[in-house]
Amino acid sequence: MSNTAGQVIKCKAAVAWEAGKPLVIEEVEVAPPQANEVRVKILFTSLCRTDVCFWEAKGQTPLFPRIFGHEAGGIVESVGEGVTELKPGDHVLPLFTGECGECRHCLGATLNVAKPKKGQSVAVFGMGAVGLAAAEGARMAGASRIIGVDLHSSRFEEAKKFGVTEFVNPKDHDKPVQEVIAEMTDGGVDRAVECTGSIQAMISAFECVHDGWGVAVLVGVPSKDDLFKTHPINLLNERTLKGTFFGNYKPRSDIPDVVEKYMNKELELDKFITHSLSFSEINKAFDYMLHAKAIRCIMTMGA
């Protein structure tokens, strides 16, 4: 055990005090881990759109002050009573979903939900990090056409690196984007993946897949009052709508394999990192994300 085990420690944190206001770097006290808890020394961290959603509190329940951070890497500093899978010194990735290995969810399927077959067409809504990862997966699966959909046309050039072959900006058309995609693809794409959290994008993703066999997968997190609305004929025409949480990956079962593939250079992930900042510059990282200037911005803690 470390020499701080069982003690309250002081750490630097970026605290959000109000919705949409700059975060404040200040010292906070971190309690020792309780039963089944782990205390982790974070070395690097990043942002994702979920952090922005809860920071802006638009359509989400406001809760302040709060400290964000679920995309990080660190080392276990100490563990609480009952923890058997981890020990001090272990390198870990904290995630927003767990895996006990015993419940019905953990024993379910672990395959990616929307993995297309070779030669099929895929539309990806949102060219942020999650959408680009979906495009990369489609490319690796052998998709013949990968259509990126985003409100920022400036993202297309970067998206080409992830396999995107065509780009559609809904603002450039006077008709719903699902109709534009249907015209481009002779009736619709084989697969669509929605990665924005926009309810309209979710509807468009579902309605742009081909009748008879098309599958749309919702990944983005909507606002709490959003309702999904589509005509029942879209279901009767044999389109399939699915949702996924964390891509159906199981943290303890699947993520170590992803890490190993990266370490063995079987996965090219460095292209997701467009900016590197010190932790003290976290507000700049939020600004990059708000203005679609970054895919992933990595921040070094202690700097």
mmCIF file with all atom_site columns, N, CA and C in Angstrom, residues 160 281 296:
data_model
loop_
_atom_site.group_PDB
_atom_site.id
_atom_site.type_symbol
_atom_site.label_atom_id
_atom_site.label_alt_id
_atom_site.label_comp_id
_atom_site.label_asym_id
_atom_site.label_entity_id
_atom_site.label_seq_id
_atom_site.pdbx_PDB_ins_code
_atom_site.Cartn_x
_atom_site.Cartn_y
_atom_site.Cartn_z
_atom_site.occupancy
_atom_site.B_iso_or_equiv
_atom_site.pdbx_formal_charge
_atom_site.auth_seq_id
_atom_site.auth_comp_id
_atom_site.auth_asym_id
_atom_site.auth_atom_id
_atom_site.pdbx_PDB_model_num
ATOM 1 N N  . LYS A 1 160 ? -11.371 12.251 -43.778 1.00 0.00 ? 160 LYS A N  1
ATOM 2 C CA . LYS A 1 160 ? -10.860 11.347 -44.806 1.00 0.00 ? 160 LYS A CA 1
ATOM 3 C C  . LYS A 1 160 ? -9.833  10.374 -44.238 1.00 0.00 ? 160 LYS A C  1
ATOM 4 N N  . GLU A 1 281 ? -4.711  24.423 -18.702 1.00 0.00 ? 281 GLU A N  1
ATOM 5 C CA . GLU A 1 281 ? -5.322  25.016 -19.898 1.00 0.00 ? 281 GLU A CA 1
ATOM 6 C C  . GLU A 1 281 ? -6.644  24.342 -20.266 1.00 0.00 ? 281 GLU A C  1
ATOM 7 N N  . ARG A 1 296 ? -9.556  14.977 -30.317 1.00 0.00 ? 296 ARG A N  1
ATOM 8 C CA . ARG A 1 296 ? -9.277  14.715 -28.910 1.00 0.00 ? 296 ARG A CA 1
ATOM 9 C C  . ARG A 1 296 ? -8.104  15.581 -28.468 1.00 0.00 ? 296 ARG A C  1
#
